[in-house]
Amino acid sequence: MTDWVDVGAVDELQKRPLQHIRTGGLDIALTCVNGVFRALKNQCTHYGGPLAEGRLEGEILVCPWHGWGFDRNTGEMPRIGARAGCVATYAVRIENGRVLVSVDAATPQKPKNFPANPLARDPVRQAGPTRVLGISTTVTSSAPGRISGSRLILEKALAIVAAEGVETRQINLEDLKIEPCQGYYSISAHACTFPCTITNRDKTDQMALVYDALIHWADVIVIATPIRWGRASALYYRMVERLNAVQNQMTIADRNLILPHKTACHIIIGGQDNIQSVAGDLLGFWSELGFNHPPSAFVGHSRGWTAEDMESNVRDIVRSTDLVEETTDMIWRAAGLAEALLARPARV
Ligand code: FES
């Protein structure tokens, strides 16, 4: 026999097209369109978003977290189909001016059924030589005939350490299509997922290459940035904002995606000054993400605030052997620290 819960007066409930009802064991999104009530479980099949806080578009109830839309009559998601699962529906009847909702689902909740994104696997350090990942965050090189000082130093230093037997990889953010973070975290900590919602949704977005190299490949990362208005480059911050999804795993899932032996170091090149401020920003962020820093974890170069002869900047960088040498030494320090941490017996 069906148990029914009285959730309120028709006159009152029909004033609002969508509301959250939590009573008598029910936790539902109650909708009312043209006087017809429907009830769906208040839990999106995507990442559990609260449907009652979403919005109605005709017969479709749109989740507030990432915009999945469920038919309020069937609980199905017409746009994605059966792979999206189904939100449970509950029978509703009107009796003596009251709205009654069945406590037993009329159709069950079915979870989404997508193959797991390979990025979501637990990181495991595969055997092999030390792996150094350089990330260039400039856009300068993409302009015809232009040379980026930070990218040039990175490339030269990586070539030297590669010749000594470490594996190297370089990612140039300027060659990738990386969508800006859409700030799901500011809706709810649980709305910011890993892999990032954008990565899951947009197969043309290439942030996946950065996630994969940072989390599943590198032992050492070397971030190379120019100074723009006293800060790191705009592309650097675009990448960093998308890494909220990595840091957030510690908050919402007690899961650190950055293996504990990983290290980071930085190249900061500017025509004008503010190296230490940029360094502070970089050191703080990558530590927060879980990377260790060796002593003297950044190499900086600037010709100072009054150096307005900008045409001399690149010339100096191209000619400099000191910068390449200092950067190479820094990478070796970072590699040595990563190797020592990797060799350290695991804590029990
Ligand atoms: S769309 Fe509902 S949780 Fe993502």
mmCIF file of C-alpha atoms in Angstrom, residues 110-258:
data_model
loop_
_atom_site.group_PDB
_atom_site.id
_atom_site.type_symbol
_atom_site.label_atom_id
_atom_site.label_comp_id
_atom_site.label_asym_id
_atom_site.label_seq_id
_atom_site.Cartn_x
_atom_site.Cartn_y
_atom_site.Cartn_z
ATOM 1 C CA LYS A 110 19.219 5.643 -12.157
ATOM 2 C CA PRO A 111 22.820 6.849 -12.036
ATOM 3 C CA LYS A 112 24.569 8.256 -15.080
ATOM 4 C CA ASN A 113 26.419 5.649 -17.075
ATOM 5 C CA PHE A 114 29.451 7.190 -18.755
ATOM 6 C CA PRO A 115 32.826 5.520 -19.149
ATOM 7 C CA ALA A 116 35.154 6.994 -16.503
ATOM 8 C CA ASN A 117 37.359 9.801 -17.783
ATOM 9 C CA PRO A 118 40.909 8.341 -17.844
ATOM 10 C CA LEU A 119 42.199 11.464 -16.088
ATOM 11 C CA ALA A 120 40.206 10.479 -12.998
ATOM 12 C CA ARG A 121 42.375 7.417 -12.327
ATOM 13 C CA ASP A 122 44.575 7.426 -9.245
ATOM 14 C CA PRO A 123 48.035 8.795 -10.073
ATOM 15 C CA VAL A 124 50.781 6.174 -9.958
ATOM 16 C CA ARG A 125 54.426 6.953 -10.581
ATOM 17 C CA GLN A 126 55.491 4.676 -13.446
ATOM 18 C CA ALA A 127 59.071 3.333 -13.385
ATOM 19 C CA GLY A 128 61.637 5.199 -15.453
ATOM 20 C CA PRO A 129 63.959 8.180 -15.423
ATOM 21 C CA THR A 130 63.094 11.493 -13.783
ATOM 22 C CA ARG A 131 60.507 13.391 -15.830
ATOM 23 C CA VAL A 132 60.658 17.143 -16.181
ATOM 24 C CA LEU A 133 57.711 19.081 -17.561
ATOM 25 C CA GLY A 134 58.214 22.645 -18.769
ATOM 26 C CA ILE A 135 55.141 24.852 -19.097
ATOM 27 C CA SER A 136 55.573 28.036 -21.097
ATOM 28 C CA THR A 137 52.862 30.570 -20.327
ATOM 29 C CA THR A 138 53.777 33.327 -22.771
ATOM 30 C CA VAL A 139 51.835 34.228 -25.894
ATOM 31 C CA THR A 140 54.734 36.117 -27.432
ATOM 32 C CA SER A 141 56.121 33.284 -29.537
ATOM 33 C CA SER A 142 52.919 32.879 -31.502
ATOM 34 C CA ALA A 143 53.440 36.291 -33.137
ATOM 35 C CA PRO A 144 55.502 36.045 -36.356
ATOM 36 C CA GLY A 145 59.208 36.604 -35.851
ATOM 37 C CA ARG A 146 58.919 37.088 -32.085
ATOM 38 C CA ILE A 147 61.038 35.448 -29.428
ATOM 39 C CA SER A 148 59.859 34.971 -25.867
ATOM 40 C CA GLY A 149 62.640 35.304 -23.312
ATOM 41 C CA SER A 150 60.992 33.019 -20.747
ATOM 42 C CA ARG A 151 60.222 30.339 -23.332
ATOM 43 C CA LEU A 152 63.724 30.524 -24.811
ATOM 44 C CA ILE A 153 65.409 30.004 -21.429
ATOM 45 C CA LEU A 154 63.043 27.125 -20.669
ATOM 46 C CA GLU A 155 63.766 25.422 -24.003
ATOM 47 C CA LYS A 156 67.531 25.768 -23.671
ATOM 48 C CA ALA A 157 67.577 24.452 -20.101
ATOM 49 C CA LEU A 158 65.278 21.527 -20.944
ATOM 50 C CA ALA A 159 67.531 20.569 -23.858
ATOM 51 C CA ILE A 160 70.548 20.475 -21.517
ATOM 52 C CA VAL A 161 68.916 18.302 -18.856
ATOM 53 C CA ALA A 162 67.425 16.019 -21.541
ATOM 54 C CA ALA A 163 70.939 15.396 -22.869
ATOM 55 C CA GLU A 164 71.861 14.166 -19.371
ATOM 56 C CA GLY A 165 69.217 11.452 -19.407
ATOM 57 C CA VAL A 166 66.071 12.877 -17.826
ATOM 58 C CA GLU A 167 62.851 12.724 -19.813
ATOM 59 C CA THR A 168 61.494 16.124 -20.755
ATOM 60 C CA ARG A 169 58.242 17.408 -22.150
ATOM 61 C CA GLN A 170 57.221 20.963 -22.928
ATOM 62 C CA ILE A 171 53.723 22.380 -23.008
ATOM 63 C CA ASN A 172 53.271 25.788 -24.602
ATOM 64 C CA LEU A 173 49.967 27.163 -23.378
ATOM 65 C CA GLU A 174 49.841 29.507 -26.368
ATOM 66 C CA ASP A 175 49.411 26.471 -28.651
ATOM 67 C CA LEU A 176 46.447 25.093 -26.688
ATOM 68 C CA LYS A 177 42.782 25.955 -26.569
ATOM 69 C CA ILE A 178 42.037 26.396 -22.880
ATOM 70 C CA GLU A 179 38.655 27.741 -21.889
ATOM 71 C CA PRO A 180 38.566 30.065 -18.879
ATOM 72 C CA CYS A 181 37.372 28.622 -15.584
ATOM 73 C CA GLN A 182 33.636 29.095 -15.244
ATOM 74 C CA GLY A 183 33.748 29.308 -11.447
ATOM 75 C CA TYR A 184 31.577 26.300 -10.566
ATOM 76 C CA TYR A 185 33.300 26.349 -7.187
ATOM 77 C CA SER A 186 31.513 29.581 -6.390
ATOM 78 C CA ILE A 187 28.152 27.797 -6.782
ATOM 79 C CA SER A 188 29.150 24.939 -4.483
ATOM 80 C CA ALA A 189 32.432 23.210 -3.604
ATOM 81 C CA HIS A 190 30.911 19.974 -4.939
ATOM 82 C CA ALA A 191 30.010 21.592 -8.258
ATOM 83 C CA CYS A 192 33.751 21.997 -8.988
ATOM 84 C CA THR A 193 34.633 18.482 -10.136
ATOM 85 C CA PHE A 194 37.724 16.644 -11.307
ATOM 86 C CA PRO A 195 38.171 16.289 -14.216
ATOM 87 C CA CYS A 196 36.946 19.826 -14.621
ATOM 88 C CA THR A 197 33.376 20.186 -15.835
ATOM 89 C CA ILE A 198 34.633 21.976 -18.946
ATOM 90 C CA THR A 199 37.042 19.103 -19.699
ATOM 91 C CA ASN A 200 34.211 16.588 -19.439
ATOM 92 C CA ARG A 201 31.850 18.641 -21.551
ATOM 93 C CA ASP A 202 34.049 20.170 -24.255
ATOM 94 C CA LYS A 203 36.233 17.672 -26.082
ATOM 95 C CA THR A 204 37.978 20.476 -27.968
ATOM 96 C CA ASP A 205 39.231 22.059 -24.736
ATOM 97 C CA GLN A 206 42.885 21.053 -24.224
ATOM 98 C CA MET A 207 43.359 21.585 -20.503
ATOM 99 C CA ALA A 208 43.290 17.777 -20.312
ATOM 100 C CA LEU A 209 46.867 17.783 -21.658
ATOM 101 C CA VAL A 210 47.989 19.922 -18.719
ATOM 102 C CA TYR A 211 46.094 17.786 -16.168
ATOM 103 C CA ASP A 212 47.536 14.603 -17.619
ATOM 104 C CA ALA A 213 51.144 15.823 -17.668
ATOM 105 C CA LEU A 214 50.984 17.437 -14.212
ATOM 106 C CA ILE A 215 49.182 14.645 -12.422
ATOM 107 C CA HIS A 216 50.085 11.459 -14.264
ATOM 108 C CA TRP A 217 53.503 12.104 -15.816
ATOM 109 C CA ALA A 218 55.834 14.742 -14.353
ATOM 110 C CA ASP A 219 58.127 14.481 -11.339
ATOM 111 C CA VAL A 220 59.320 18.063 -11.778
ATOM 112 C CA ILE A 221 57.528 21.022 -13.283
ATOM 113 C CA VAL A 222 59.174 24.203 -14.522
ATOM 114 C CA ILE A 223 56.814 27.134 -14.998
ATOM 115 C CA ALA A 224 58.120 29.854 -17.321
ATOM 116 C CA THR A 225 56.341 33.203 -17.329
ATOM 117 C CA PRO A 226 56.913 36.731 -18.533
ATOM 118 C CA ILE A 227 55.991 39.624 -16.239
ATOM 119 C CA ARG A 228 52.899 41.505 -17.331
ATOM 120 C CA TRP A 229 51.995 44.585 -15.291
ATOM 121 C CA GLY A 230 53.929 43.197 -12.376
ATOM 122 C CA ARG A 231 52.218 39.797 -12.472
ATOM 123 C CA ALA A 232 52.536 36.464 -14.261
ATOM 124 C CA SER A 233 50.971 36.199 -17.727
ATOM 125 C CA ALA A 234 47.235 36.087 -18.379
ATOM 126 C CA LEU A 235 47.643 32.579 -19.838
ATOM 127 C CA TYR A 236 49.331 31.463 -16.635
ATOM 128 C CA TYR A 237 46.301 32.567 -14.617
ATOM 129 C CA ARG A 238 43.937 30.946 -17.097
ATOM 130 C CA MET A 239 45.670 27.610 -16.442
ATOM 131 C CA VAL A 240 45.852 28.203 -12.686
ATOM 132 C CA GLU A 241 42.142 28.939 -12.391
ATOM 133 C CA ARG A 242 41.387 25.612 -14.083
ATOM 134 C CA LEU A 243 43.586 23.894 -11.464
ATOM 135 C CA ASN A 244 41.034 24.753 -8.798
ATOM 136 C CA ALA A 245 39.532 21.385 -9.751
ATOM 137 C CA VAL A 246 42.747 19.664 -8.585
ATOM 138 C CA GLN A 247 43.082 21.587 -5.323
ATOM 139 C CA ASN A 248 39.387 21.163 -4.594
ATOM 140 C CA GLN A 249 39.762 17.373 -4.487
ATOM 141 C CA MET A 250 41.586 17.805 -1.166
ATOM 142 C CA THR A 251 38.653 19.796 0.182
ATOM 143 C CA ILE A 252 35.734 17.710 -0.999
ATOM 144 C CA ALA A 253 37.216 14.223 -1.388
ATOM 145 C CA ASP A 254 40.286 14.171 0.893
ATOM 146 C CA ARG A 255 42.253 13.207 -2.201
ATOM 147 C CA ASN A 256 45.599 14.686 -3.188
ATOM 148 C CA LEU A 257 46.139 14.222 -6.908
ATOM 149 C CA ILE A 258 49.717 15.498 -6.712
#
